[in-house]
Coordinates of C-alpha atoms in Angstrom, one line a residue:
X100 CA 0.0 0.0 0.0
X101 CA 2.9 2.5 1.2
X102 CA 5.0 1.9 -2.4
X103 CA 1.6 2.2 -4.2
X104 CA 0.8 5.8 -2.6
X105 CA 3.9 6.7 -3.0
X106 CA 4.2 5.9 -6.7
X107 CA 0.9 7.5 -7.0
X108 CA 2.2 11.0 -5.6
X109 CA 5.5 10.7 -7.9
X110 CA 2.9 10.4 -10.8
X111 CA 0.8 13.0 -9.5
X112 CA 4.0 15.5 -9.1
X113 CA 4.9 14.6 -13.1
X114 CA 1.2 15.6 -13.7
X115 CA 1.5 19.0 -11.6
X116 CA 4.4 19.4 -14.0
X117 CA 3.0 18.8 -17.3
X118 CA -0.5 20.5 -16.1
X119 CA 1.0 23.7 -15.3
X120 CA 3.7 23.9 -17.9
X121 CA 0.7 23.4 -20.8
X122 CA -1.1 26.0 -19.0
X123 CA 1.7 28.6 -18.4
X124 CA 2.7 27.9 -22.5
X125 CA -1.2 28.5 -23.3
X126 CA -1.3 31.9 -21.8
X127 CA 1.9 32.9 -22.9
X128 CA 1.1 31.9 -26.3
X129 CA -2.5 33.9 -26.1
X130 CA -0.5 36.8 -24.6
X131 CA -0.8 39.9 -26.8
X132 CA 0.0 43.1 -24.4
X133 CA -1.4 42.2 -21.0
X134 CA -0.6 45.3 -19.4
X135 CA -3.0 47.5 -21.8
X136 CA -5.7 44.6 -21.8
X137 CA -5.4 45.3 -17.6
X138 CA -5.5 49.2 -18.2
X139 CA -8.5 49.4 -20.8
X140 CA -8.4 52.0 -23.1
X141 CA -6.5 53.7 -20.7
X142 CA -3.0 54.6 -21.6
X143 CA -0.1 53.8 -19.8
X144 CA 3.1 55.9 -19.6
X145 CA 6.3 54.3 -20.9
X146 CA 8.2 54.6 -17.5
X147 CA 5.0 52.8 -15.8
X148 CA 5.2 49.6 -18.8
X149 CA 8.9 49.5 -18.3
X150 CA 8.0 48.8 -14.4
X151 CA 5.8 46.5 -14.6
X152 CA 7.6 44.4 -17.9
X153 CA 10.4 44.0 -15.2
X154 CA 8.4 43.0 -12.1
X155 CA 6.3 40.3 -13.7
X156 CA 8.9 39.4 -16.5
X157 CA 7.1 40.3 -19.4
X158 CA 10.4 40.6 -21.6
X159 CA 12.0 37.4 -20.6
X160 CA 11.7 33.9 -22.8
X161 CA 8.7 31.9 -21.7
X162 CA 11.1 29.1 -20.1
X163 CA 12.8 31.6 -18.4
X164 CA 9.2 32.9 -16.8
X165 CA 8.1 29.4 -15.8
X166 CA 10.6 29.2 -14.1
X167 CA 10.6 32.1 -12.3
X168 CA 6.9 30.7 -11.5
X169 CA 7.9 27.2 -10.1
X170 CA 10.7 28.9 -8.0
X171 CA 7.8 31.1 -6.3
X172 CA 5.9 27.8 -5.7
X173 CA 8.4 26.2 -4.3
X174 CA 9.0 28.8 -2.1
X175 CA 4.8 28.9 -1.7
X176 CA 4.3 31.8 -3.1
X177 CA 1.8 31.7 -5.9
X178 CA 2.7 35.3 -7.3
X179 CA 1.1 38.6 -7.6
X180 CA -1.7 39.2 -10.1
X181 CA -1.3 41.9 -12.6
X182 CA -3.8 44.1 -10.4
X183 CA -1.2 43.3 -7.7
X184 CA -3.1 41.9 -5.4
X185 CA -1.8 38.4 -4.4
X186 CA -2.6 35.5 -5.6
X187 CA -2.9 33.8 -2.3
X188 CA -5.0 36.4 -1.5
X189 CA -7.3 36.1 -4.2
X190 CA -7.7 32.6 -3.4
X191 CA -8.2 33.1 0.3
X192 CA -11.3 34.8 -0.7
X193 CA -12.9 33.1 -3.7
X194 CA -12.0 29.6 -2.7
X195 CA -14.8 29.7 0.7
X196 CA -17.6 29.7 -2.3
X197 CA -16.4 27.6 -4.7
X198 CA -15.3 24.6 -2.3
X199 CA -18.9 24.9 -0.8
X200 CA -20.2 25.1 -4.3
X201 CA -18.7 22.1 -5.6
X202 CA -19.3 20.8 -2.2
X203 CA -23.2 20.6 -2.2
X204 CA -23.2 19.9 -6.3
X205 CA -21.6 16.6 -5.8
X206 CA -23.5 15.7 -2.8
X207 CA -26.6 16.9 -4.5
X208 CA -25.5 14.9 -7.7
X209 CA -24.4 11.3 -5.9
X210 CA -27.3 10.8 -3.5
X211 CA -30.1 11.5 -6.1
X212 CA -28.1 9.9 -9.1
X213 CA -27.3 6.9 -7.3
X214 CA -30.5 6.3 -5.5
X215 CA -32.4 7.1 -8.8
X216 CA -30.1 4.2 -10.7
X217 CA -30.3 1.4 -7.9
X218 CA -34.0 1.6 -8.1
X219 CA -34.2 1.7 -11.9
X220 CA -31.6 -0.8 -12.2
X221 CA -33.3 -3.3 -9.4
X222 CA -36.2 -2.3 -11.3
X223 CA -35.4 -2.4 -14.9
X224 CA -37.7 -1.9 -18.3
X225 CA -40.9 -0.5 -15.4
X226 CA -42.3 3.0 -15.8
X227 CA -39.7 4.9 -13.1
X228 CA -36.5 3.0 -15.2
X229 CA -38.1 4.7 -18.6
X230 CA -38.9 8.1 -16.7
X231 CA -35.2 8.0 -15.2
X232 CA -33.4 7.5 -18.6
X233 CA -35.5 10.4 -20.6
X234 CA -34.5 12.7 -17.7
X235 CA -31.1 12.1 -17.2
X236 CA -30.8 11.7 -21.2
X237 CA -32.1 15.7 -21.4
X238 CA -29.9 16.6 -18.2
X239 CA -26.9 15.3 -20.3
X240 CA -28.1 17.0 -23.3
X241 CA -29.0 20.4 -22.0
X242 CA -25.3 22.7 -21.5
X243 CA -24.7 24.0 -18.3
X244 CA -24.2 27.7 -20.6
X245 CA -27.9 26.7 -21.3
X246 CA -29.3 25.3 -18.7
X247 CA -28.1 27.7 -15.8
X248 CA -29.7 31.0 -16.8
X249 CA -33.0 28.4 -17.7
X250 CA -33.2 27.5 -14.3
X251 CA -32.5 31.4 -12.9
X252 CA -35.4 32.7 -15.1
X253 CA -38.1 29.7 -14.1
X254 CA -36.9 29.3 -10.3
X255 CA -35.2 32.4 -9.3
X256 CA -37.1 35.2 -11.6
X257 CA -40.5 33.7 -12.3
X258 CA -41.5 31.3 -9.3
X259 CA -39.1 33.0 -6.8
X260 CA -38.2 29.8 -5.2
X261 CA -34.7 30.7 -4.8
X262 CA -32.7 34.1 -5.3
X263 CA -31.8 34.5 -8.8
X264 CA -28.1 35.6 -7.5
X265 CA -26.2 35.1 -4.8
X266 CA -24.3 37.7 -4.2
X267 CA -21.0 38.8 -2.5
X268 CA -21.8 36.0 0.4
X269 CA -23.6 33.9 -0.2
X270 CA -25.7 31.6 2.1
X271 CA -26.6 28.1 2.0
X272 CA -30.1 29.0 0.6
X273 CA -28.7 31.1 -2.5
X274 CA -26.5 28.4 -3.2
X275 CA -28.6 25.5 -3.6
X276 CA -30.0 26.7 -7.4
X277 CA -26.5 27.3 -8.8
X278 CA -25.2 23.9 -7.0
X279 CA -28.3 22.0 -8.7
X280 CA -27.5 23.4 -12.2
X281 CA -23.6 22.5 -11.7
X282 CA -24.5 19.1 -10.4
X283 CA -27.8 18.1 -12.9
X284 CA -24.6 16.8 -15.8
X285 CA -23.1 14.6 -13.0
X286 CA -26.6 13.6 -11.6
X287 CA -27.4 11.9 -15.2
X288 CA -23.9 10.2 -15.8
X289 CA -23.6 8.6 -11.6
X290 CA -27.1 7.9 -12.4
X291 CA -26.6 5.8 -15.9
X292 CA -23.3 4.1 -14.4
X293 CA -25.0 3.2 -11.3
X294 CA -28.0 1.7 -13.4
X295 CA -25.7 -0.2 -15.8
X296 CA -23.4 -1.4 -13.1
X297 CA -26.4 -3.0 -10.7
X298 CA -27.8 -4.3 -14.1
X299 CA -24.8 -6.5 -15.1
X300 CA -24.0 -7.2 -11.7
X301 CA -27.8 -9.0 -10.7
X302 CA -26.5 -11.1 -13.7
X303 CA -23.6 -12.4 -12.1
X304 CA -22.7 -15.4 -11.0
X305 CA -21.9 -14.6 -7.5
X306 CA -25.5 -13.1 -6.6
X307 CA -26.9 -16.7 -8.1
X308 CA -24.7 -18.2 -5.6
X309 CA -25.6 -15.9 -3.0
X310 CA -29.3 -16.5 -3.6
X311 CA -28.9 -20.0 -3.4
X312 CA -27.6 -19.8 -0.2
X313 CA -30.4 -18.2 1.0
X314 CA -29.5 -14.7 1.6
X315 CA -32.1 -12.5 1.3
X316 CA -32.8 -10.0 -1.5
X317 CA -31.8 -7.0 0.7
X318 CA -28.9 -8.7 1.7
X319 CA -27.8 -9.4 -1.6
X320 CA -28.3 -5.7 -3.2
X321 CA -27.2 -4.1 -0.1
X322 CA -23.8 -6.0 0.5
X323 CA -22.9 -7.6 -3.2
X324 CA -24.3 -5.7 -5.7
X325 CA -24.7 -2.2 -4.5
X326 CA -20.8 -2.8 -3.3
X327 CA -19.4 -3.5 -6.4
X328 CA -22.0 -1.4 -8.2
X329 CA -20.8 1.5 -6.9
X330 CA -17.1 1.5 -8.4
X331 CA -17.1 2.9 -11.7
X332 CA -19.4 5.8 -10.2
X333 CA -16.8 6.4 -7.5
X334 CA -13.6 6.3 -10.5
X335 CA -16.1 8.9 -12.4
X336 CA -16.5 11.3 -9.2
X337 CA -13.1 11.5 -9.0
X338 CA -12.6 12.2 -12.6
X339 CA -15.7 14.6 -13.1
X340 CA -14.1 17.1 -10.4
X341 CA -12.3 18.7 -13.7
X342 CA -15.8 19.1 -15.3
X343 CA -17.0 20.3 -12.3
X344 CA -14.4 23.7 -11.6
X345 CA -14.7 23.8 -15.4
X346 CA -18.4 24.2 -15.0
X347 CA -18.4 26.4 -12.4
X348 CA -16.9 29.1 -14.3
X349 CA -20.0 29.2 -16.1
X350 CA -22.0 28.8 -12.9
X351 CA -20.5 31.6 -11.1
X352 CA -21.0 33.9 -13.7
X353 CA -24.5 33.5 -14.3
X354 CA -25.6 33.4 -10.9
X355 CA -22.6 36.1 -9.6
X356 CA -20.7 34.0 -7.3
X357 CA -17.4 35.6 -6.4
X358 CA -15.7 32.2 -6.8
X359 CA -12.8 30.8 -8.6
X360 CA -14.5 30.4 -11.5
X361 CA -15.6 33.9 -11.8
X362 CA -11.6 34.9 -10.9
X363 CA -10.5 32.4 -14.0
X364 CA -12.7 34.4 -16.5
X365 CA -11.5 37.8 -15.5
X366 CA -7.7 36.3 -15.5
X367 CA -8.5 35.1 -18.9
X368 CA -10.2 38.2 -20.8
X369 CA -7.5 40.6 -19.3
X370 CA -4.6 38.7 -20.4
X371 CA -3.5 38.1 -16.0
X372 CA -0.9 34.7 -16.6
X373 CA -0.1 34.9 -13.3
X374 CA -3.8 34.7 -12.0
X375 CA -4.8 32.1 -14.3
X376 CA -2.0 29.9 -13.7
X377 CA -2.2 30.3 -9.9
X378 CA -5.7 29.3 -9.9
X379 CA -4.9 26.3 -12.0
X380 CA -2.0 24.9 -10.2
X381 CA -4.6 24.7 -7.2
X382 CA -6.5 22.9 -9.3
X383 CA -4.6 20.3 -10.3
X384 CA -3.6 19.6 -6.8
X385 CA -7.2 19.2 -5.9
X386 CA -7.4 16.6 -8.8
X387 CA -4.8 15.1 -8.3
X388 CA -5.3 14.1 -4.5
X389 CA -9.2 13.7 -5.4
X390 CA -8.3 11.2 -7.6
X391 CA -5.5 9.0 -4.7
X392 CA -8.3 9.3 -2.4
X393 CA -10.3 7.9 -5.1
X394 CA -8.2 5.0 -6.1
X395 CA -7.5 4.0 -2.2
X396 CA -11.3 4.0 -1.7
X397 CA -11.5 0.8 -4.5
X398 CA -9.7 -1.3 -1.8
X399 CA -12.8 -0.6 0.8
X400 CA -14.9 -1.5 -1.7
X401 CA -13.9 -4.4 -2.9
X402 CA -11.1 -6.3 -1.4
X403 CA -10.0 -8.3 -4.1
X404 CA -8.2 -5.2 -5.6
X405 CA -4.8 -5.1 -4.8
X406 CA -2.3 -2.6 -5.2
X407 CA 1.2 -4.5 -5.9

């Protein structure tokens, strides 16, 4: 187990690596003049450009920069944004919202998804399996760039259920619209695994031989097929926390959250690398240790997995 998570986190390093050297290449690349996409069409002074080209490193090679990055990192310093306000900072503020964002989405998401495809699996071809797969097949068609400022107009602006924005602090209440919208993709896909999963598994050999033992039908579902039922949707939660952040940039915007999300697109229309890329490598960290926890979790649920 111990050689296993540390391979794992040697892996996940070289993936910190490549993750943030893509991204930091991306942004240089889309770089045009940062420093007047910051000031607007306001102009800048030549001795004020000069300044700031030298403090952020604006006239050095890409490698050169990157490095210059990864030194602060080490070091734990994620930068300062081209506003100058720290990145740490930045994220101090906006991560609160997001974290509880994602938070209740995926909650939201697993507990309805995978109740909704044990009961149409156990009961498979009936009315509520037919109901469940024309839902989740227009959840997964819909776009969350679609379906979120639906769902403001019906809930938040017509019926009033919930605010139709959140605001600069949000509370539980105003965030339980946006974290449905952000979690009605991954509601669909955990409920589709989950359906297919108990499906093939009823099949299997090993709940015939359970039945003939005599266990009961509870017993079985419970313990051997909701068990090993539930691994592909835990493997997809783990990889579906990308398409979540990703999501939530959307999310945020429509429903003003001051989240990460809603920091990304600023970073990104006013040319701020050092934002962008700060907010990413967090990111990645999150994905990657989502994704260990993940992979550990397999040997809880079932034990014939082995790590060596």
């Amino acid at each position: 187990m111990l050689r296993y998570i540390i391979r794992r986190l040697l892996q996940g390093v070289l993936t910190f690596f490549g993750a943030t050297f893509v991204v930091y290449a991306l942004m240089f690349a889309n770089q045009n003049d940062p420093l007047q996409a910051l000031a607007g069409e306001r102009p800048i002074s030549e001795s004020v450009r000069q300044a700031l080209t030298e403090r952020y490193h604006l006239n050095e090679p890409f490698i050169v920069q990157y490095g210059y990055y990864m030194q602060g990192i080490f070091q734990g310093d994620f930068g300062t944004s081209l506003t100058n306000r720290p990145i740490s900072e930045l994220l101090e503020s906006a991560w609160p919202n997001t974290a509880r964002l994602a938070l209740m989405a995926v909650i939201f998401a697993a507990l309805i998804g995978i109740v909704a495809g044990v009961v149409a699996g156990i009961r498979r071809a009936s009315i509520f399996d037919h109901t469940t797969l024309i839902i989740t097949l227009v959840l997964i068609s819909i776009p969350i760039v679609v379906l979120a400022p639906l769902m403001q107009l019906f809930f938040g602006v017509e019926l009033r259920w919930f605010p139709a924005t959140a605001g600069a602090n949000p509370t539980f209440y105003a965030l339980m619209l946006p974290a449905m919208v952000l979690g009605a993709g991954s509601l669909a896909t955990y409920s589709r695994l989950t359906r297919t999963s108990v499906v093939e598994n009823l099949r299997a050999d090993y709940v015939r031989t359970a039945k003939a033992k005599g266990l009961t039908r509870n017993r079985v579902i419970g313990v051997h097929v909701l068990r090993n039922s539930l691994i592909p949707v835990i493997t997809y939660i783990g990889v579906d926390l990308g398409g979540l952040m990703a999501g939530a940039i959307v999310t945020e915007g429509v429903f003003n959250i001051p989240g990460v999300g809603s920091q990304l697109f600023r970073g990104i229309t006013t040319e701020d690398g050092p934002l962008v890329v700060g907010f990413v490598s967090i990111l990645v960290i999150i994905f990657i240790l989502a994704n260990l926890i993940v992979d550990l979790l397999y040997a809880v649920l079932d034990p014939r997995i082995r790590y060596e």
